[in-house]
JSON list of C-alpha atoms in Angstrom, two decimals:
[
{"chain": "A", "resi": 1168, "resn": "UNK", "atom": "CA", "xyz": [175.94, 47.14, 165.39]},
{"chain": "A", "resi": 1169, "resn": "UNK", "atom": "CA", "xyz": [176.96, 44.98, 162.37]},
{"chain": "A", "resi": 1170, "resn": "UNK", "atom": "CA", "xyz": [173.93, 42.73, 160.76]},
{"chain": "A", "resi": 1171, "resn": "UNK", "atom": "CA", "xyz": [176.11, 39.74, 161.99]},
{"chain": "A", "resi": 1172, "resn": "UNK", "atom": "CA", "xyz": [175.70, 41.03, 165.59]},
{"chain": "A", "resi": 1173, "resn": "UNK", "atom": "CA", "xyz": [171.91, 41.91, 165.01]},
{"chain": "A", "resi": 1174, "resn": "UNK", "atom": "CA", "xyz": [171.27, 38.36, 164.06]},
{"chain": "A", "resi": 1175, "resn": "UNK", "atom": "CA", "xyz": [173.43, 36.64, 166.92]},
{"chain": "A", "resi": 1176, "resn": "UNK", "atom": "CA", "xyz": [171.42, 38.80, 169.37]},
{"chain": "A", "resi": 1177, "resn": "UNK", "atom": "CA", "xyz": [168.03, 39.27, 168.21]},
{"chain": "A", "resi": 1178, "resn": "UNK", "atom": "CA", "xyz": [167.56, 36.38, 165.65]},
{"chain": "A", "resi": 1179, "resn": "UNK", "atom": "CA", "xyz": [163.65, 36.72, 166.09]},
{"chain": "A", "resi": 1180, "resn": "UNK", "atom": "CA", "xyz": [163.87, 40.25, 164.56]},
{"chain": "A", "resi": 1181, "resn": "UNK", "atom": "CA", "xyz": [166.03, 38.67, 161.81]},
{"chain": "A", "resi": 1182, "resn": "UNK", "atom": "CA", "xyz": [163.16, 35.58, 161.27]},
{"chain": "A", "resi": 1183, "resn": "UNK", "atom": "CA", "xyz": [160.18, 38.10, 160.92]},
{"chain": "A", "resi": 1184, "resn": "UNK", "atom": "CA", "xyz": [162.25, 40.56, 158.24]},
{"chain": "A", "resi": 1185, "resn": "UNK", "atom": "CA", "xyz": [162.26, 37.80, 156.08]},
{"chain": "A", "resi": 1186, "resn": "UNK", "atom": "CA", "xyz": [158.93, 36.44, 157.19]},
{"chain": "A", "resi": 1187, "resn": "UNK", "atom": "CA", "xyz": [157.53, 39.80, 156.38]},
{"chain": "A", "resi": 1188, "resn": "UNK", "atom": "CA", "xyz": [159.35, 39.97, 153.12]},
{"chain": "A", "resi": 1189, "resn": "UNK", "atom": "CA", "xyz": [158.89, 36.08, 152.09]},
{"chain": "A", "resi": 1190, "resn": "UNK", "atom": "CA", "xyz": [154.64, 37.42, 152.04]},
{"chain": "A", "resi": 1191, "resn": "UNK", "atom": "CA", "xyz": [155.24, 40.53, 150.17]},
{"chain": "A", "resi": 1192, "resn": "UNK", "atom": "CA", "xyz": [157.15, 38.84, 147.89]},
{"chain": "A", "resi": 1193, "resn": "UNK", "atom": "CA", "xyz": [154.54, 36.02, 147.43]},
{"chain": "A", "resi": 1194, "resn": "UNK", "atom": "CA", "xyz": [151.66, 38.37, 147.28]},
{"chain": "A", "resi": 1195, "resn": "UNK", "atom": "CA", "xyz": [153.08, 40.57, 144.53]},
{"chain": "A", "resi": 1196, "resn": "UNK", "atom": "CA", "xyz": [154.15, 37.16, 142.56]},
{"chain": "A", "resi": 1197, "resn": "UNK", "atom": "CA", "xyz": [150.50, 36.46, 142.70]},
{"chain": "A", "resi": 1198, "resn": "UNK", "atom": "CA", "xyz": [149.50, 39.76, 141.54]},
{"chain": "A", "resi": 1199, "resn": "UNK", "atom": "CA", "xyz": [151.93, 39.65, 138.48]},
{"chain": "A", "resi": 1200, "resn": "UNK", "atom": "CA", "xyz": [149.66, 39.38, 135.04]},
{"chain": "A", "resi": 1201, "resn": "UNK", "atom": "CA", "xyz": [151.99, 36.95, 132.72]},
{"chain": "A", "resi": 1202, "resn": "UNK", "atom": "CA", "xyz": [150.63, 35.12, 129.75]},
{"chain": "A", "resi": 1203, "resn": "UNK", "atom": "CA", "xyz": [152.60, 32.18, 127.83]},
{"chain": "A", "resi": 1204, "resn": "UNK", "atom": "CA", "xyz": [152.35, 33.98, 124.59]},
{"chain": "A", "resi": 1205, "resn": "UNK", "atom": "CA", "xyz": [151.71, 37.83, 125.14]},
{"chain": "A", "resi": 1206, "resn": "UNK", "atom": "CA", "xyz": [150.16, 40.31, 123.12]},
{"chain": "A", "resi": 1207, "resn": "UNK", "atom": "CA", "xyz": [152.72, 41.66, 120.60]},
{"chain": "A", "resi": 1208, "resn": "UNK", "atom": "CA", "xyz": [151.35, 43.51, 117.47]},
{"chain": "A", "resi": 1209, "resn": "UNK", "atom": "CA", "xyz": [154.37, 43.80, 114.61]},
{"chain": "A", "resi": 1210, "resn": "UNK", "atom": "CA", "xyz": [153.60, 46.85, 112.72]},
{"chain": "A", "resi": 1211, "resn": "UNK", "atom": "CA", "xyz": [153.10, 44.99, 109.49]},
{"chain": "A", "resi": 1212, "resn": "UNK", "atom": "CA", "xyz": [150.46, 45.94, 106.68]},
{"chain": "A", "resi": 1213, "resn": "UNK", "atom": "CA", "xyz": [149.50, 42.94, 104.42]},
{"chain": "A", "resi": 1214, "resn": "UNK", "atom": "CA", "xyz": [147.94, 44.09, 101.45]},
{"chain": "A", "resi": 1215, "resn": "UNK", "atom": "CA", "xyz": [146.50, 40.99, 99.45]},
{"chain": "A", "resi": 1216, "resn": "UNK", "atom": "CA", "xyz": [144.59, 41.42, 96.22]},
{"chain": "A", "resi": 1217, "resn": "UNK", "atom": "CA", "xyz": [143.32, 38.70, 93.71]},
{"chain": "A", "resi": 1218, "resn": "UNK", "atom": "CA", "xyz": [143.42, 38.83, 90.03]},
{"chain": "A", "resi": 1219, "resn": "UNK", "atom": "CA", "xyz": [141.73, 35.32, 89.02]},
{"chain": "A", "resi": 1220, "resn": "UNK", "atom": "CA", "xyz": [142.88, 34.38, 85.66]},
{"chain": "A", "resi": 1221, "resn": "UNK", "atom": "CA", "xyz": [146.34, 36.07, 85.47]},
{"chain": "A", "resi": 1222, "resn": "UNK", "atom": "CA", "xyz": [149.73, 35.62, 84.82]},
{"chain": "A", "resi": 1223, "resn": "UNK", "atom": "CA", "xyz": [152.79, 36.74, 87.56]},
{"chain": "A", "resi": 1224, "resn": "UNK", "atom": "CA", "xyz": [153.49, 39.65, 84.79]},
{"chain": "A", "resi": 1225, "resn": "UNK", "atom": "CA", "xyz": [150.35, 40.47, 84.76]},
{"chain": "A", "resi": 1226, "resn": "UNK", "atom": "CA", "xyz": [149.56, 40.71, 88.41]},
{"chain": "A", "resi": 1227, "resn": "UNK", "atom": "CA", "xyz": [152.83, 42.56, 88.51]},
{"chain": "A", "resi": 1228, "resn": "UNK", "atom": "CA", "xyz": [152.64, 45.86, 86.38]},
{"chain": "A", "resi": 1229, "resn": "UNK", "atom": "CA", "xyz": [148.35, 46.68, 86.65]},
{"chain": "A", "resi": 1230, "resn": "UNK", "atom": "CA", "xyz": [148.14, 46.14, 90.23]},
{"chain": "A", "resi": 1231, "resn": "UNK", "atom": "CA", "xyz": [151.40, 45.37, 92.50]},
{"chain": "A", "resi": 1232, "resn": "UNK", "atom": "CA", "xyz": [153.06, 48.25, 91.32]},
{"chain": "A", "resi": 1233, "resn": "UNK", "atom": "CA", "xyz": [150.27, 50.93, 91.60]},
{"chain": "A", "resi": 1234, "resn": "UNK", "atom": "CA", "xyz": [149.68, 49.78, 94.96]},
{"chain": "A", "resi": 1235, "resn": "UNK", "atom": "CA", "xyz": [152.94, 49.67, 95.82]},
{"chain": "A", "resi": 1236, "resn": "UNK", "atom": "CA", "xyz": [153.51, 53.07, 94.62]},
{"chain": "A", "resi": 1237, "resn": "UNK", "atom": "CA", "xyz": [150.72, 54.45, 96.48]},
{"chain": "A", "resi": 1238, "resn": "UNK", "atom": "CA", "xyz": [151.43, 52.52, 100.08]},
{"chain": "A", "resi": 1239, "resn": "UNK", "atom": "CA", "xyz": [155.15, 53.63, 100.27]},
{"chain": "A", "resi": 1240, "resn": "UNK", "atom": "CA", "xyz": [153.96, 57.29, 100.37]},
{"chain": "A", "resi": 1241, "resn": "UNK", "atom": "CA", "xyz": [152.77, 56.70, 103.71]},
{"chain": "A", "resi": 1242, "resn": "UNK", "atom": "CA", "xyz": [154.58, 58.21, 106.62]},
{"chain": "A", "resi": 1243, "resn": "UNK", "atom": "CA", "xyz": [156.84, 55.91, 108.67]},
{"chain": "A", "resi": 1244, "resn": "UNK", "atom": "CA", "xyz": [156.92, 53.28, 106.37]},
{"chain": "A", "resi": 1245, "resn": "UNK", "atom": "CA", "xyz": [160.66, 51.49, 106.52]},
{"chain": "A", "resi": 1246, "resn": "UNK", "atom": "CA", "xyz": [160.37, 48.64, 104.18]},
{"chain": "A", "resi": 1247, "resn": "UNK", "atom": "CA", "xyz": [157.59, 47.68, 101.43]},
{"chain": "A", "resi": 1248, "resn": "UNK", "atom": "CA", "xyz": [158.38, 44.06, 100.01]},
{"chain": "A", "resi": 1249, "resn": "UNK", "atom": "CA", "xyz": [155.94, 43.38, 96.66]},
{"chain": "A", "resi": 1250, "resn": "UNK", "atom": "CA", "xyz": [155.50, 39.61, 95.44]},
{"chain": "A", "resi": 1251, "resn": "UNK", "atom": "CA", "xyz": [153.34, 39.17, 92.32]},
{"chain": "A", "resi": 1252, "resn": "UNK", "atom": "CA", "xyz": [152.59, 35.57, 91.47]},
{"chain": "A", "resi": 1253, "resn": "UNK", "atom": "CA", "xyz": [149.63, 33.66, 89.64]},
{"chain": "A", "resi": 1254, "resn": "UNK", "atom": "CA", "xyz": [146.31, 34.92, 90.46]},
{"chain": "A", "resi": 1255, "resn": "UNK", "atom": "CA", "xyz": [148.03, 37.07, 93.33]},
{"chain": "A", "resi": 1256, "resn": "UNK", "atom": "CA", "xyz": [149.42, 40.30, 94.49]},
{"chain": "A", "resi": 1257, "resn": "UNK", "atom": "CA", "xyz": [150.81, 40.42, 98.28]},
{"chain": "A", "resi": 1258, "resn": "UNK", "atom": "CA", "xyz": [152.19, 43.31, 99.17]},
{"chain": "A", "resi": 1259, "resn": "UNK", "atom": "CA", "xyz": [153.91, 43.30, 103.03]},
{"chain": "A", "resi": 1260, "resn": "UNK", "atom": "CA", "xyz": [154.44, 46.67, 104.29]},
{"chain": "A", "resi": 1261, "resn": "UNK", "atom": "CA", "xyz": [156.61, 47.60, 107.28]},
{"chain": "A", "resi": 1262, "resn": "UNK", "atom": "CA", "xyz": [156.69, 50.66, 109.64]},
{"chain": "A", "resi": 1263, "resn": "UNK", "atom": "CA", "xyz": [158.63, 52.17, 112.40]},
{"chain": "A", "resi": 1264, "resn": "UNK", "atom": "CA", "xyz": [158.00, 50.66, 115.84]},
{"chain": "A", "resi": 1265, "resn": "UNK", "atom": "CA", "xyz": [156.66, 54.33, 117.21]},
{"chain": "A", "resi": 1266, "resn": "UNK", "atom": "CA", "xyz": [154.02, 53.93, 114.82]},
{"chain": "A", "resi": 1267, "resn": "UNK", "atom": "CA", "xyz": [149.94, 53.24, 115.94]},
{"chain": "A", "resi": 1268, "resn": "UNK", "atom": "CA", "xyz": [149.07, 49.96, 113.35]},
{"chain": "A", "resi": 1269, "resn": "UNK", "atom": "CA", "xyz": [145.45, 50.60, 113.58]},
{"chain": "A", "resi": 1270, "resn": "UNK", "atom": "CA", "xyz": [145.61, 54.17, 112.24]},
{"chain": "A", "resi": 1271, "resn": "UNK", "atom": "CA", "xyz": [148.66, 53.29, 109.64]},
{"chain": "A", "resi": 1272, "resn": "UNK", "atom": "CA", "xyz": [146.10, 50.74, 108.78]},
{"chain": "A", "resi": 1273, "resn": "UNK", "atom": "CA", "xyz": [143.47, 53.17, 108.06]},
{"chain": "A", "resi": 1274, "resn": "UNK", "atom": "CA", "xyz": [146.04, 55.81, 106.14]},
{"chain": "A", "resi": 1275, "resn": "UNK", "atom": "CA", "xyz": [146.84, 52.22, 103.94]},
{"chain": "A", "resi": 1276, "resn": "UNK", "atom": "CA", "xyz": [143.21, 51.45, 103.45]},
{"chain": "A", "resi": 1277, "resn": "UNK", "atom": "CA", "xyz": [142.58, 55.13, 102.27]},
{"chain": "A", "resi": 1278, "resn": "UNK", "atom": "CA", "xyz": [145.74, 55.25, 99.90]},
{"chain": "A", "resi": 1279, "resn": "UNK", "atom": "CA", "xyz": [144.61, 52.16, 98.23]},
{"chain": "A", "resi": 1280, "resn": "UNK", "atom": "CA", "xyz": [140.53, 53.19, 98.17]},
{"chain": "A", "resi": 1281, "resn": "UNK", "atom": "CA", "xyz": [142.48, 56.29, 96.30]},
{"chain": "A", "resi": 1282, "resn": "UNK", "atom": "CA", "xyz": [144.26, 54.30, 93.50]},
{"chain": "A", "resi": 1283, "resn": "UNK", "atom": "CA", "xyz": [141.40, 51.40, 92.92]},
{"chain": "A", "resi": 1284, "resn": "UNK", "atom": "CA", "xyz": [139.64, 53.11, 90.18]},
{"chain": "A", "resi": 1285, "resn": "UNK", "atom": "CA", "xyz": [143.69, 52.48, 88.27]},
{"chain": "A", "resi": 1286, "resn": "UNK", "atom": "CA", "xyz": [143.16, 48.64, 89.08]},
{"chain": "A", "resi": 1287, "resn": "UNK", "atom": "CA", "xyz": [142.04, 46.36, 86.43]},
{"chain": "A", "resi": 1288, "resn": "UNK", "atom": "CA", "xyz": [138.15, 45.52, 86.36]},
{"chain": "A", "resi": 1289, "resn": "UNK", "atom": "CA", "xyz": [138.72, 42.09, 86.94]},
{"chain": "A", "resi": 1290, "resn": "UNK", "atom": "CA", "xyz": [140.55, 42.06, 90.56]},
{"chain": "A", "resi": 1291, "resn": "UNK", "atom": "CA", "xyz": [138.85, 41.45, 93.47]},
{"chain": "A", "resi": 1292, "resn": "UNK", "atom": "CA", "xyz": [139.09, 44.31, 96.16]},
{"chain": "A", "resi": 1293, "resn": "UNK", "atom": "CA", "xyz": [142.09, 44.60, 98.22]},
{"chain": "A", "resi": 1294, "resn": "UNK", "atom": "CA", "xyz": [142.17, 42.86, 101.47]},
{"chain": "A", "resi": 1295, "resn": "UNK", "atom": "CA", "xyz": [144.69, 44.81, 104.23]},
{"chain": "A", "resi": 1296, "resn": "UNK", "atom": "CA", "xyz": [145.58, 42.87, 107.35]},
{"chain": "A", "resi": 1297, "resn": "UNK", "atom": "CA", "xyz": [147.41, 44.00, 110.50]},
{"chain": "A", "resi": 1298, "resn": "UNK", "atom": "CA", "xyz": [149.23, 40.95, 111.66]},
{"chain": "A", "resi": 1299, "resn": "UNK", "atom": "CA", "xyz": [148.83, 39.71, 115.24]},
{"chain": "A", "resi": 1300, "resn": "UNK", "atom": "CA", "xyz": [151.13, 36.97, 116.59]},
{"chain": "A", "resi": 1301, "resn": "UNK", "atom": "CA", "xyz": [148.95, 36.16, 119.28]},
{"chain": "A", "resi": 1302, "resn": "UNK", "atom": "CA", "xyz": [146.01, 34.80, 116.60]},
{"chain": "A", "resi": 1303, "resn": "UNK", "atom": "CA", "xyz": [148.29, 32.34, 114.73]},
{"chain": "A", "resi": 1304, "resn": "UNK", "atom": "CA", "xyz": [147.76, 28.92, 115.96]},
{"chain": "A", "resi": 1305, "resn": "UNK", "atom": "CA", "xyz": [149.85, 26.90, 118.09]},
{"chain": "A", "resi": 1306, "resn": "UNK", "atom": "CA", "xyz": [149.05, 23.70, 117.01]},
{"chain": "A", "resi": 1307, "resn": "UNK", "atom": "CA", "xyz": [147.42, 22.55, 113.74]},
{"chain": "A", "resi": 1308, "resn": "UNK", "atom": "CA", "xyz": [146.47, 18.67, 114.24]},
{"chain": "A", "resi": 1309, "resn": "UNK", "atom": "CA", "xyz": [145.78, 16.72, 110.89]},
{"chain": "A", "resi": 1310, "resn": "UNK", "atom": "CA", "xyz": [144.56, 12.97, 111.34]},
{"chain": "A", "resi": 1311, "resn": "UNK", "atom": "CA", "xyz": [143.78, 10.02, 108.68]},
{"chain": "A", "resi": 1312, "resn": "UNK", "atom": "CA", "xyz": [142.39, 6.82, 109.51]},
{"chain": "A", "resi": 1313, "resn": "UNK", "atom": "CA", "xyz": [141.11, 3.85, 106.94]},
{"chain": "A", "resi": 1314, "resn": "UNK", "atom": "CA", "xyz": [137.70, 3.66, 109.48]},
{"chain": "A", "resi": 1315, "resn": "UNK", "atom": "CA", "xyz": [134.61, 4.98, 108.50]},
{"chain": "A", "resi": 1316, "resn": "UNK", "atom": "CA", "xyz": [133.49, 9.05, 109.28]},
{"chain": "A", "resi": 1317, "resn": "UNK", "atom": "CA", "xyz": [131.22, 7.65, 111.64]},
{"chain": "A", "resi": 1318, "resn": "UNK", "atom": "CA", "xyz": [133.41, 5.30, 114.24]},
{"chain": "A", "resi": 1319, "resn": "UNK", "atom": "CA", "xyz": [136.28, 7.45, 113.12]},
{"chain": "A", "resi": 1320, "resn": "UNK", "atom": "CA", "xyz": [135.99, 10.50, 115.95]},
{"chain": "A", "resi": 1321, "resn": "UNK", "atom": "CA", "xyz": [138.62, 12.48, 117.58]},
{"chain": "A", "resi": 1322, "resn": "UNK", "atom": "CA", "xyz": [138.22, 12.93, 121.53]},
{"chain": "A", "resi": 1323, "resn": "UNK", "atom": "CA", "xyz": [140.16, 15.58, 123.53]}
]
């Protein structure tokens, strides 16, 4: 018996099939867990250190490099990119995907704890950041107004 002839001659069995698979299929839409921006954790290492007072070139050869240096050691690590500019080092360190970013974090917080003592006096400690996509804002809402503080208030 074809499906054609099943659903000539028995079109109630046909009706609660799809009955029966019309609920499962709206119970297990209602169990799905979706979120409009999900969790996804790039395995990128931001090193940022400050050197008030200094030049690019001098940012550049006491601290970018030696941190640099001592970062790309690290196992897994596919692509260092070093910027040196006034006042600032950033250093943005990339690793495999197969990779676990909180312990390549640690391993890149103990390499540069190694190599501080090298860094000029003057710097402020390192600052290492995992970055998280889901923690950057979606909306960043700037207003002026020619009223005074007081009257001037923002309702959402």
């Amino acid at each position: 018996m074809t499906i054609t002839e099943l659903s000539i001659k028995r079109p109630s069995l046909i009706i609660v099939i799809f009955t029966v698979l019309i609920l499962m299929g709206l119970f297990s839409f209602n169990q799905l867990s979706y979120e409009l921006l999900p969790k996804i954790s790039p395995p990128v290492i931001v090193i940022i250190t400050t050197y008030p007072g200094a030049s690019p070139d001098e940012v550049e050869t006491p601290v970018t490099k030696i941190i640099e240096d001592a970062v790309s050691r690290q196992d897994q690590v596919t692509t260092v990119n070093a910027t040196s500019s006034e006042n600032v080092s950033l250093i943005t360190v990339e690793f495999s995907q197969s990779v676990n970013i909180d312990f390549a974090l640690q391993d890149a917080q103990r390499r540069v704890n190694q190599v501080i003592a090298k860094l000029p006096n003057d710097i402020d400690p390192p600052t290492l950041l995992k970055i998280a996509l889901d923690e950057i804002p979606i909306l960043r809402l700037g207003t002026t107004s020619t009223l005074p503080p007081r009257t001037f208030q923002l309702e959402l």
